[in-house]
Coordinates of C-alpha atoms in Angstrom, one line a residue:
Chain A
X14 CA 0.0 0.0 0.0
X15 CA 1.5 3.3 -1.1
X16 CA 1.4 6.6 0.8
X17 CA -0.5 8.1 -2.1
X18 CA -3.3 5.5 -1.8
X19 CA -3.5 6.1 1.9
X20 CA -3.9 9.8 1.3
X21 CA -6.6 9.2 -1.3
X22 CA -8.5 6.9 1.1
X23 CA -8.2 9.5 4.0
X24 CA -9.5 12.2 1.7
X25 CA -12.4 10.0 0.6
X26 CA -13.5 9.1 4.1
X27 CA -13.2 12.7 5.4
X28 CA -15.2 14.0 2.4
X29 CA -17.8 11.4 3.1
X30 CA -18.2 12.6 6.7
X31 CA -18.3 16.2 5.6
X32 CA -21.0 15.3 3.1
X33 CA -23.1 13.5 5.8
X34 CA -22.7 16.5 8.1
X35 CA -23.6 19.2 5.5
X36 CA -26.4 17.4 3.7
X37 CA -28.3 16.2 6.8
X38 CA -29.1 19.8 7.4
X39 CA -30.9 20.3 4.1
X40 CA -34.7 20.6 4.6
X41 CA -37.0 18.2 2.9
X42 CA -38.4 21.1 0.9
X43 CA -35.2 21.2 -1.0
X44 CA -34.5 17.5 -1.5
X45 CA -35.2 17.5 -5.2
X46 CA -32.9 20.5 -5.9
X47 CA -30.3 18.9 -3.5
X48 CA -30.3 15.7 -5.5
X49 CA -30.0 17.7 -8.7
X50 CA -27.2 19.8 -7.3
X51 CA -25.4 16.6 -6.2
X52 CA -26.0 15.4 -9.7
X53 CA -24.2 18.4 -11.2
X54 CA -21.3 18.0 -8.7
X55 CA -20.7 14.4 -9.9
X56 CA -20.3 16.0 -13.3
X57 CA -16.7 16.6 -12.1
X58 CA -16.2 13.3 -13.9
X59 CA -15.8 15.6 -16.9
X60 CA -12.3 16.3 -15.5
X61 CA -11.6 12.6 -15.7
X62 CA -13.1 12.3 -19.1
X63 CA -10.8 15.2 -20.4
X64 CA -7.8 13.5 -18.9
X65 CA -8.5 10.4 -21.1
X66 CA -7.5 12.5 -24.1
X67 CA -4.0 12.9 -22.6
X68 CA -3.3 9.2 -23.1
X69 CA -5.6 8.4 -26.0
X70 CA -3.6 7.5 -29.1
X71 CA -5.7 4.9 -30.9
X72 CA -9.2 4.5 -32.2
X73 CA -10.5 2.9 -29.0
X74 CA -9.0 5.7 -26.9
X75 CA -10.6 8.4 -29.1
X76 CA -14.0 6.7 -28.9
X77 CA -13.8 6.4 -25.1
X78 CA -12.7 10.0 -24.8
X79 CA -15.5 11.2 -27.1
X80 CA -18.3 9.3 -25.3
X81 CA -17.0 10.0 -21.8
X82 CA -16.7 13.8 -22.6
X83 CA -20.2 13.8 -24.1
X84 CA -21.7 12.0 -21.1
X85 CA -19.9 14.0 -18.5
X86 CA -20.6 17.4 -20.2
X87 CA -24.3 16.5 -20.5
X88 CA -24.3 15.7 -16.8
X89 CA -22.5 18.8 -15.6
X90 CA -24.2 21.4 -17.9
X91 CA -27.7 20.0 -17.6
X92 CA -27.3 19.5 -13.8
X93 CA -26.4 23.1 -13.0
X94 CA -28.9 24.6 -15.4
X95 CA -31.9 22.6 -14.1
X96 CA -30.9 23.1 -10.5
X97 CA -30.8 26.8 -11.1
X98 CA -34.2 26.7 -12.8
X99 CA -35.8 24.8 -9.9
X100 CA -34.3 27.0 -7.2
X101 CA -35.5 30.1 -9.0
X102 CA -39.1 28.9 -8.5
X103 CA -38.8 28.9 -4.7
X104 CA -40.2 32.2 -3.4
X105 CA -40.9 33.4 0.1
X106 CA -44.1 35.1 -0.8
X107 CA -46.6 35.3 -3.6
X108 CA -46.0 38.9 -4.3
X109 CA -42.2 39.3 -4.3
X110 CA -40.8 42.8 -3.5
X111 CA -38.4 43.1 -6.5
X112 CA -40.5 44.5 -9.3
X113 CA -38.7 42.5 -12.0
X114 CA -39.6 39.3 -10.4
X115 CA -43.3 40.1 -10.3
X116 CA -43.7 39.3 -14.0
X117 CA -42.4 35.8 -13.4
X118 CA -44.6 35.4 -10.3
X119 CA -47.8 36.5 -12.0
X120 CA -47.6 34.3 -15.0
X121 CA -47.2 31.1 -13.0
X122 CA -47.8 28.8 -15.9
X123 CA -44.6 27.0 -15.7
X124 CA -43.0 28.8 -18.6
X125 CA -40.5 31.2 -17.1
X126 CA -40.6 34.4 -19.0
X127 CA -37.3 35.9 -20.1
X128 CA -37.7 38.9 -17.9
X129 CA -37.8 36.8 -14.8
X130 CA -34.8 34.8 -15.9
X131 CA -32.7 37.9 -16.4
X132 CA -33.8 39.3 -13.1
X133 CA -32.9 36.1 -11.4
X134 CA -29.5 36.1 -12.8
X135 CA -28.8 39.7 -11.7
X136 CA -30.6 39.4 -8.4
X137 CA -28.7 36.5 -7.1
X138 CA -31.5 35.3 -4.8
X139 CA -35.2 35.7 -5.2
Chain B
X19 CA 6.2 19.0 -7.3
X20 CA 6.7 21.7 -9.8
X21 CA 5.0 25.1 -9.4
X22 CA 2.5 24.1 -12.1
X23 CA 1.5 21.0 -10.1
X24 CA 1.2 23.1 -6.9
X25 CA -1.1 25.6 -8.6
X26 CA -3.4 23.0 -10.2
X27 CA -3.7 21.0 -7.1
X28 CA -4.6 24.1 -5.0
X29 CA -7.2 25.0 -7.6
X30 CA -8.7 21.6 -7.3
X31 CA -8.9 22.1 -3.5
X32 CA -10.6 25.5 -4.1
X33 CA -13.1 23.8 -6.4
X34 CA -13.8 21.1 -3.8
X35 CA -14.3 23.8 -1.2
X36 CA -16.8 25.5 -3.4
X37 CA -18.8 22.2 -3.7
X38 CA -18.9 21.8 0.1
X39 CA -19.9 25.4 0.6
X40 CA -22.5 25.3 -2.2
X41 CA -24.1 22.2 -0.6
X42 CA -24.0 24.0 2.8
X43 CA -25.9 26.9 1.4
X44 CA -28.7 24.5 0.3
X45 CA -29.8 24.3 3.9
X46 CA -32.3 27.1 3.3
X47 CA -34.4 28.1 0.3
X48 CA -33.3 31.7 0.8
X49 CA -29.6 30.9 0.2
X50 CA -29.9 27.8 -2.0
X51 CA -29.6 29.7 -5.3
X52 CA -26.4 31.2 -4.1
X53 CA -25.3 27.7 -3.2
X54 CA -25.8 26.5 -6.7
X55 CA -23.9 29.5 -8.1
X56 CA -20.9 28.8 -5.7
X57 CA -21.0 25.2 -6.8
X58 CA -21.0 26.2 -10.4
X59 CA -18.1 28.5 -9.9
X60 CA -16.2 25.6 -8.3
X61 CA -17.0 23.4 -11.3
X62 CA -15.7 26.1 -13.8
X63 CA -12.5 26.3 -11.8
X64 CA -12.1 22.5 -11.8
X65 CA -12.8 22.2 -15.6
X66 CA -10.4 25.1 -16.4
X67 CA -7.7 23.6 -14.3
X68 CA -8.1 20.3 -16.0
X69 CA -8.0 22.0 -19.4
X70 CA -4.7 23.6 -18.3
X71 CA -3.4 20.2 -17.1
X72 CA -4.4 18.5 -20.4
X73 CA -2.7 21.3 -22.4
X74 CA 0.4 21.2 -20.2
X75 CA 0.8 17.4 -20.7
X76 CA 1.5 18.2 -24.3
X77 CA 0.8 14.7 -25.4
X78 CA -2.7 15.3 -26.7
X79 CA -2.9 14.7 -30.5
X80 CA -5.0 16.9 -32.8
X81 CA -7.6 14.1 -33.0
X82 CA -7.6 13.9 -29.3
X83 CA -8.4 17.6 -28.9
X84 CA -11.1 17.3 -31.6
X85 CA -12.9 14.3 -30.1
X86 CA -12.7 15.8 -26.6
X87 CA -14.1 19.2 -27.6
X88 CA -16.7 17.8 -30.0
X89 CA -17.9 15.3 -27.3
X90 CA -18.1 18.1 -24.7
X91 CA -20.0 20.4 -27.0
X92 CA -22.4 17.7 -28.1
X93 CA -23.1 16.5 -24.5
X94 CA -23.2 20.0 -23.1
X95 CA -25.7 21.1 -25.7
X96 CA -27.9 18.1 -25.1
X97 CA -27.7 18.7 -21.3
X98 CA -28.6 22.4 -21.8
X99 CA -31.5 21.6 -24.0
X100 CA -32.9 18.9 -21.7
X101 CA -32.5 21.2 -18.6
X102 CA -34.2 24.1 -20.2
X103 CA -37.2 22.3 -21.7
X104 CA -37.9 19.6 -19.0
X105 CA -41.3 19.7 -17.3
X106 CA -41.1 19.8 -13.5
X107 CA -43.2 16.6 -13.4
X108 CA -40.5 14.9 -15.5
X109 CA -37.7 15.9 -13.2
X110 CA -37.1 12.4 -11.8
X111 CA -36.5 11.1 -15.3
X112 CA -34.0 13.8 -16.0
X113 CA -32.1 13.3 -12.7
X114 CA -32.1 9.6 -13.6
X115 CA -30.6 10.3 -17.0
X116 CA -27.9 12.5 -15.5
X117 CA -27.1 9.6 -13.0
X118 CA -26.8 7.3 -16.0
X119 CA -24.4 9.5 -18.0
X120 CA -22.4 10.4 -14.9
X121 CA -22.0 6.7 -13.9
X122 CA -21.3 5.8 -17.6
X123 CA -18.6 8.4 -17.9
X124 CA -17.0 7.2 -14.6
X125 CA -17.0 3.7 -15.9
X126 CA -15.4 4.8 -19.2
X127 CA -12.6 6.6 -17.4
X128 CA -11.8 3.3 -15.6
X129 CA -12.1 1.2 -18.8
X130 CA -9.7 3.5 -20.7
X131 CA -7.2 3.4 -17.9
X132 CA -7.3 -0.4 -17.6
X133 CA -7.1 -1.0 -21.3
X134 CA -4.1 1.4 -21.6
X135 CA -2.2 -0.2 -18.8
X136 CA -3.2 -3.8 -19.3
X137 CA -0.2 -4.5 -21.5
X138 CA 2.3 -3.0 -19.1
X139 CA 1.0 -4.6 -15.9
X140 CA -1.0 -2.7 -13.3
X141 CA -0.6 -2.5 -9.5
X142 CA -3.1 -4.6 -7.6
X143 CA -4.6 -1.6 -5.6
X144 CA -5.2 0.3 -8.8
X145 CA -6.9 -2.7 -10.3
X146 CA -9.3 -3.0 -7.3
X147 CA -10.4 0.6 -7.7
X148 CA -10.6 0.3 -11.5
X149 CA -12.9 -2.7 -11.1
X150 CA -15.1 -1.0 -8.5
X151 CA -15.3 2.1 -10.8
X152 CA -16.3 0.1 -13.8
X153 CA -18.7 -2.2 -12.0
X154 CA -20.6 0.5 -10.1
X155 CA -20.5 2.8 -13.1
X156 CA -22.0 0.2 -15.4
X157 CA -24.7 -0.9 -12.9
X158 CA -25.7 2.8 -12.4
X159 CA -25.7 3.4 -16.2
X160 CA -28.1 0.5 -17.1
X161 CA -30.1 0.8 -13.9
X162 CA -30.7 4.5 -14.3
X163 CA -31.8 4.1 -17.9
X164 CA -34.4 1.5 -16.9
X165 CA -35.5 3.8 -14.0
X166 CA -35.9 6.7 -16.4
X167 CA -37.8 4.5 -18.8
X168 CA -40.2 3.4 -16.1
X169 CA -40.7 7.0 -14.9
X170 CA -41.3 8.2 -18.4
X171 CA -43.8 5.4 -19.0
X172 CA -41.7 3.9 -21.8
X173 CA -41.3 0.8 -19.7
X174 CA -44.2 -0.5 -17.6
X175 CA -44.0 1.2 -14.2
X176 CA -45.4 -1.9 -12.4
X177 CA -42.8 -4.4 -11.1
X178 CA -41.7 -6.5 -14.1
X179 CA -40.8 -10.1 -13.2
X180 CA -40.2 -12.6 -15.9
X181 CA -39.5 -16.3 -15.2
X182 CA -35.9 -16.7 -14.0
X183 CA -35.4 -12.9 -13.6
X184 CA -34.1 -13.4 -10.1
X185 CA -31.8 -16.1 -11.3
X186 CA -30.4 -13.9 -14.1
X187 CA -29.8 -11.2 -11.5
X188 CA -27.9 -13.4 -9.2
X189 CA -26.0 -15.0 -12.0
X190 CA -24.9 -11.6 -13.3
X191 CA -23.7 -10.6 -9.8
X192 CA -21.8 -13.8 -9.5
X193 CA -20.1 -13.4 -12.9
X194 CA -19.2 -9.8 -12.0
X195 CA -17.7 -10.7 -8.7
X196 CA -15.9 -13.8 -10.0
X197 CA -14.5 -12.0 -13.0
X198 CA -13.3 -9.2 -10.7
X199 CA -11.4 -11.6 -8.5
X200 CA -9.9 -13.2 -11.6
X201 CA -8.8 -9.8 -12.9
X202 CA -7.0 -8.9 -9.6
X203 CA -4.9 -12.0 -10.0
X204 CA -4.5 -11.9 -13.8
X205 CA -5.1 -8.7 -15.8
X206 CA -7.3 -9.5 -18.8
X207 CA -9.2 -7.1 -21.1
X208 CA -11.5 -10.0 -22.2
X209 CA -12.6 -10.6 -18.6
X210 CA -13.1 -6.8 -18.2
X211 CA -15.6 -6.9 -21.1
X212 CA -17.4 -9.8 -19.5
X213 CA -17.8 -8.1 -16.1
X214 CA -19.0 -4.9 -17.8
X215 CA -21.7 -6.9 -19.6
X216 CA -22.5 -8.7 -16.3
X217 CA -22.8 -5.4 -14.5
X218 CA -25.0 -3.9 -17.2
X219 CA -27.3 -7.0 -16.9
X220 CA -27.3 -6.7 -13.1
X221 CA -28.4 -3.0 -13.3
X222 CA -31.3 -3.9 -15.6
X223 CA -32.5 -6.9 -13.6
X224 CA -32.1 -4.9 -10.4
X225 CA -34.4 -2.1 -11.4
X226 CA -37.0 -3.9 -13.6
X227 CA -38.8 -5.7 -10.7
X228 CA -39.1 -2.5 -8.6
X229 CA -42.5 -0.8 -8.7
X230 CA -43.1 2.8 -9.7
X231 CA -44.0 3.9 -6.1
X232 CA -40.5 2.8 -4.9
X233 CA -38.8 5.2 -7.4
X234 CA -37.9 7.8 -4.8
X235 CA -35.7 5.2 -3.1
X236 CA -34.3 3.8 -6.3
X237 CA -33.3 7.2 -7.7
X238 CA -31.6 8.2 -4.4
X239 CA -29.7 4.9 -4.4
X240 CA -28.6 5.2 -8.0
X241 CA -27.5 8.8 -7.1
X242 CA -25.4 7.4 -4.3
X243 CA -23.9 4.8 -6.7
X244 CA -23.0 7.5 -9.3
X245 CA -21.2 9.4 -6.6
X246 CA -19.3 6.3 -5.5
X247 CA -18.4 5.5 -9.1
X248 CA -17.0 9.0 -9.6
X249 CA -15.0 8.8 -6.4
X250 CA -13.6 5.4 -7.6
X251 CA -12.7 7.0 -10.9
X252 CA -10.8 9.6 -8.8
X253 CA -8.8 6.8 -7.2
X254 CA -8.0 5.4 -10.6
X255 CA -6.6 8.6 -12.1
X256 CA -5.3 10.0 -8.8
X257 CA -7.5 13.1 -8.8
X258 CA -8.6 14.5 -5.5
X259 CA -11.4 16.7 -6.9
X260 CA -13.1 13.6 -8.2
X261 CA -12.6 11.7 -4.9
X262 CA -14.1 14.6 -2.9
X263 CA -17.0 15.4 -5.2
X264 CA -17.8 11.7 -5.5
X265 CA -17.8 11.2 -1.8
X266 CA -20.1 14.2 -1.3
X267 CA -22.6 12.9 -3.8
X268 CA -22.3 9.4 -2.3
X269 CA -23.1 10.8 1.2
X270 CA -26.0 12.9 -0.2
X271 CA -27.5 9.9 -2.1
X272 CA -27.0 7.7 1.0
X273 CA -28.9 10.1 3.3
X274 CA -31.8 10.5 0.9
X275 CA -32.0 6.8 0.3
X276 CA -32.3 6.2 4.1
X277 CA -34.8 9.0 4.5
X278 CA -37.0 7.7 1.7
X279 CA -36.9 4.1 2.8
X280 CA -37.8 5.2 6.4
X281 CA -40.7 7.3 5.1
X282 CA -42.1 4.3 3.2
X283 CA -41.5 2.1 6.2
X284 CA -39.4 -0.3 4.2
X285 CA -35.8 -1.5 4.4
X286 CA -33.6 -0.7 1.4
X287 CA -32.9 -4.5 1.0
X288 CA -36.7 -5.1 1.0
X289 CA -37.1 -2.7 -1.9
X290 CA -34.2 -4.0 -3.9
X291 CA -35.2 -7.6 -3.4
X292 CA -38.8 -6.6 -4.3
X293 CA -42.1 -7.9 -3.0
X294 CA -44.2 -4.9 -2.3
X295 CA -47.0 -4.5 -4.8
X296 CA -46.2 -7.8 -6.4
X297 CA -48.9 -9.6 -4.6
X298 CA -47.0 -11.1 -1.7
X299 CA -47.4 -8.3 0.8
X300 CA -49.9 -10.2 2.8
X301 CA -53.7 -10.4 2.6
X302 CA -55.6 -7.2 2.5
X303 CA -56.8 -6.4 6.0
X304 CA -60.4 -5.3 6.3
X305 CA -60.9 -1.9 7.8
X306 CA -63.4 -1.4 10.6
X307 CA -66.2 -0.9 8.1
X308 CA -68.6 1.9 8.2
X309 CA -70.4 4.2 5.8
X310 CA -68.7 6.5 3.3
X311 CA -70.1 10.0 3.1
X312 CA -70.0 11.5 -0.4
X313 CA -70.0 15.2 -1.0
X314 CA -70.5 17.6 -4.0
X315 CA -68.4 20.7 -5.0
X316 CA -70.9 23.2 -3.5
X317 CA -70.9 21.7 0.0
X318 CA -67.2 21.2 0.0
X319 CA -66.7 24.8 -1.1
X320 CA -68.8 26.1 1.8
X321 CA -66.8 24.1 4.3
X322 CA -63.5 25.4 2.8
X323 CA -64.7 29.0 2.4
X324 CA -65.9 29.3 6.0
X325 CA -62.9 27.6 7.6
X326 CA -60.3 29.5 9.5
X327 CA -57.5 27.1 8.8
X328 CA -57.2 24.6 5.9
X329 CA -54.4 22.1 5.4
X330 CA -53.9 20.7 1.9
X331 CA -52.4 17.2 1.7
X332 CA -51.2 16.7 -1.9
X333 CA -50.1 13.2 -3.0
X334 CA -48.9 11.6 -6.1
X335 CA -52.4 11.7 -7.6
X336 CA -52.1 15.4 -7.7
X337 CA -48.8 15.3 -9.6
X338 CA -50.1 12.6 -11.9
X339 CA -53.1 14.7 -12.8
X340 CA -50.8 17.8 -13.2
X341 CA -53.2 19.7 -11.0
X342 CA -50.6 21.7 -9.0
X343 CA -51.7 24.9 -10.7
X344 CA -55.4 24.3 -9.9
X345 CA -54.6 23.6 -6.3
X346 CA -52.5 26.8 -6.0
X347 CA -55.4 28.7 -7.5
X348 CA -57.9 27.3 -5.0
X349 CA -55.5 28.1 -2.2
X350 CA -55.1 31.7 -3.3
X351 CA -58.9 32.2 -3.6
X352 CA -59.3 30.9 -0.1
X353 CA -56.5 33.1 1.2
X354 CA -58.2 36.1 -0.3
X355 CA -61.2 35.2 1.9
X356 CA -58.8 35.2 4.9
X357 CA -58.5 31.5 5.3
X358 CA -55.1 30.3 6.5
X359 CA -53.8 27.7 4.0
X360 CA -50.7 25.5 4.3
X361 CA -49.6 22.3 2.6
X362 CA -48.6 19.1 4.4
X363 CA -45.9 17.4 2.4
X364 CA -45.2 13.7 3.2
X365 CA -41.5 12.9 2.4
X366 CA -42.5 10.4 -0.4
X367 CA -45.2 12.6 -2.1
X368 CA -44.1 12.6 -5.7
X369 CA -41.7 10.4 -7.6
X370 CA -38.4 11.6 -6.1
X371 CA -37.4 13.1 -2.7
X372 CA -38.9 16.6 -2.4
X373 CA -40.6 16.4 -5.7
X374 CA -44.0 17.7 -4.5
X375 CA -42.3 20.9 -3.2
X376 CA -40.9 21.7 -6.6
X377 CA -44.2 21.1 -8.3
X378 CA -46.0 23.5 -5.9
X379 CA -43.1 26.0 -6.1
X380 CA -43.6 25.9 -9.8
X381 CA -47.3 26.7 -9.3
X382 CA -46.1 29.8 -7.4
X383 CA -46.9 28.5 -3.9
X384 CA -44.6 30.4 -1.4
X385 CA -42.2 28.0 0.3
X386 CA -43.0 29.0 3.9
X387 CA -46.5 27.4 3.3
X388 CA -44.9 24.0 2.4
X389 CA -44.6 22.2 5.7
X390 CA -42.7 19.0 6.4
X391 CA -44.5 16.1 8.2
X392 CA -43.1 16.7 11.7
X393 CA -43.8 20.4 11.5
X394 CA -47.4 20.1 10.4
X395 CA -48.6 17.1 12.3
X396 CA -49.4 19.0 15.6
X397 CA -51.3 21.6 13.6
X398 CA -54.0 19.2 12.3
X399 CA -55.8 19.3 15.7
X400 CA -56.6 22.9 15.2
X401 CA -57.4 22.7 11.6
X402 CA -61.0 23.1 10.4
X403 CA -60.7 21.3 7.1
X404 CA -58.0 19.0 5.8
X405 CA -58.2 18.6 2.0
X406 CA -56.6 15.4 0.9
X407 CA -55.8 15.2 -2.9
X408 CA -54.5 12.0 -4.4
X409 CA -52.8 10.9 -1.2
X410 CA -53.8 7.5 0.3
X411 CA -51.5 5.3 2.4
X412 CA -49.6 8.2 3.9
X413 CA -52.9 9.3 5.6
X414 CA -54.1 5.9 6.8
X415 CA -54.5 5.9 10.6
X416 CA -54.1 2.1 10.5
X417 CA -50.4 2.8 10.4
X418 CA -50.4 3.5 14.1
X419 CA -51.6 0.0 14.9
X420 CA -49.4 -3.1 14.5
X421 CA -50.3 -6.0 12.2
X422 CA -51.0 -4.5 8.8
X423 CA -48.8 -3.6 5.8
X424 CA -48.6 0.1 6.7
X425 CA -47.9 -0.5 10.4
X426 CA -45.2 1.8 11.6
X427 CA -45.1 4.0 8.5
X428 CA -44.9 7.6 9.4
X429 CA -48.2 9.2 8.4
X430 CA -49.7 12.7 8.3
X431 CA -52.2 13.0 11.2
X432 CA -55.0 14.1 8.9
X433 CA -57.6 12.3 11.0
X434 CA -57.0 14.8 13.8
X435 CA -58.6 17.6 11.8
X436 CA -62.1 18.8 12.6
X437 CA -63.3 17.7 9.2
X438 CA -61.7 16.0 6.2
X439 CA -62.4 16.2 2.5
X440 CA -60.8 13.6 0.3
X441 CA -60.7 14.1 -3.5
X442 CA -60.3 10.7 -5.1
X443 CA -61.5 9.0 -8.2
X444 CA -62.9 5.9 -6.4
X445 CA -62.5 3.9 -3.2
X446 CA -59.6 2.0 -4.8
X447 CA -56.7 0.9 -2.7
X448 CA -53.4 2.7 -2.4
X449 CA -50.1 1.0 -3.0
X450 CA -50.1 -1.0 0.2
X451 CA -53.4 -2.7 -1.0
X452 CA -55.4 -2.0 2.1
X453 CA -58.6 0.0 3.0
X454 CA -57.9 3.5 4.2
X455 CA -59.7 3.9 7.5
X456 CA -59.7 7.6 7.1
X457 CA -62.3 7.3 4.4
X458 CA -64.9 5.8 6.7
X459 CA -64.2 8.2 9.5
X460 CA -67.4 10.1 10.4
X461 CA -65.6 13.4 9.9
X462 CA -64.6 12.5 6.4
X463 CA -66.5 13.4 3.2
X464 CA -65.4 11.9 -0.1
X465 CA -65.4 14.0 -3.2
X466 CA -65.3 11.4 -6.0
X467 CA -63.6 13.1 -9.0
X468 CA -60.3 13.5 -10.7
X469 CA -58.0 16.0 -9.0
X470 CA -57.9 18.6 -11.8
X471 CA -61.7 18.6 -12.4
X472 CA -62.5 18.6 -8.7
X473 CA -60.2 21.5 -7.9
X474 CA -61.5 23.6 -10.8
X475 CA -65.1 23.0 -9.7
X476 CA -64.2 23.8 -6.1
X477 CA -62.4 27.1 -7.1
X478 CA -65.4 28.1 -9.2
X479 CA -67.8 27.3 -6.3
X480 CA -65.8 29.3 -3.8
X481 CA -65.7 32.2 -6.1
X482 CA -69.5 32.1 -6.5
X483 CA -69.8 32.2 -2.7
X484 CA -67.7 35.4 -2.6
X485 CA -69.8 37.1 -5.3

């Protein structure tokens, strides 16, 4: 057993404990966005997929690099965008104070209007 | 370590810190969006760092760059499109697909590493992690695709059991484990392919026999698997960012799996092995009997409109009928009359953890009105009307008594309310296959209709009262 491996295992175990500690505080209301956020975090596998390219020098390597990059990029991009979309819908009150958000609040038909989207990006938190 | 190594490693640490902090901010709806932004920033740092590493290595061929970038653009575009267009009711399917591709990518990282090193001899410890990575990743990939297919209705949502399916499942597991042991002793690409096929088969035969109502547990479990697979991929390529991120997701999936299983009063093993809803959950137990009182929209509207406090109990039936906008409209009409309205959300309402909250948030229900089970249960006693829509087993008072299929299941104390209105199509059984004693309670009135139609009628009737 190498020192490197021991370090890796230590990091894994500690990260697991941090994960349990942090995530057990998330309220049930946010469990779907939480899972979606966790989903986007495991999109970090994109880093692994990109590193395949470093050692890919034959047809099989290229195919694996391509598919892995496509899978991981779908995971990471889709995960973050959909989590953001969900969290934007959680509002404290029916008539939010920021004027720009009202447009989104009034429509309430599931289609987020562009105005609300931009306001959300600028406003940080609704 | 060169200066370049130092910088890249520290940037990975920074990225991991962002992930932890981002998850920490998810502990309140008020800060959750910032959490997602922090986490996104961490990911951008991690990917940029990796890009620098890849470029610095200097061994990437032109073809290598092209396939990597083309793959990322294609996948990223598909992910973006799916995330922008998905209906909130279809969220469990999308999460399942992301689990599948994440697990798949992790498996591919392991496969590439193994194939590359197979000729030159690999250290035993690396082989162990490579095998774990590939096996867990492959199981997640095929299992998640089946789960998504079931949720989307492409595959029958009911438990699918074909003759010998259990045997195939066990055989696949044995082949995978046996092959893995062989590979640790003797590196072999052929055996690698065999165990990949076995793992894919195992994933399919694991999820097929699981019923639709167990999906919240299955998705959580597959989420935990994906995280573990990514962490294993991190061991294989010696990347801390992958190890930490994978461990965080593994922990998250693990916690949610436990919570969901507890809320359904079932052990994880019990769900995976199957049995619920397949006919062997024991004989249906007769309720105490009694008369069912039926009610029409006008009478129900009067009860609701003249109540002081109303609790709405939405279940999967509401989501299935896509009636979340109708229920929100009824609630806002009642609130205009000064009625205090809140929602009692059982942990397994919907098809994934917390799904009902997202559906109601989409329908513009403010999140302070969405109450968790433990928070709302004491409030039923001082509630005038509890309006149950498409929820069944989670309201059955029989759960407080031993000796029936729902015994011990945490339930919403709907029967403590002064009066109860249940919107339901028929007296049909819930998933547990037993009579709901709530329906024959003298305080209960049954409004036989589909959720959407009933809510529209109720809203119209309440509006007439106001006018």
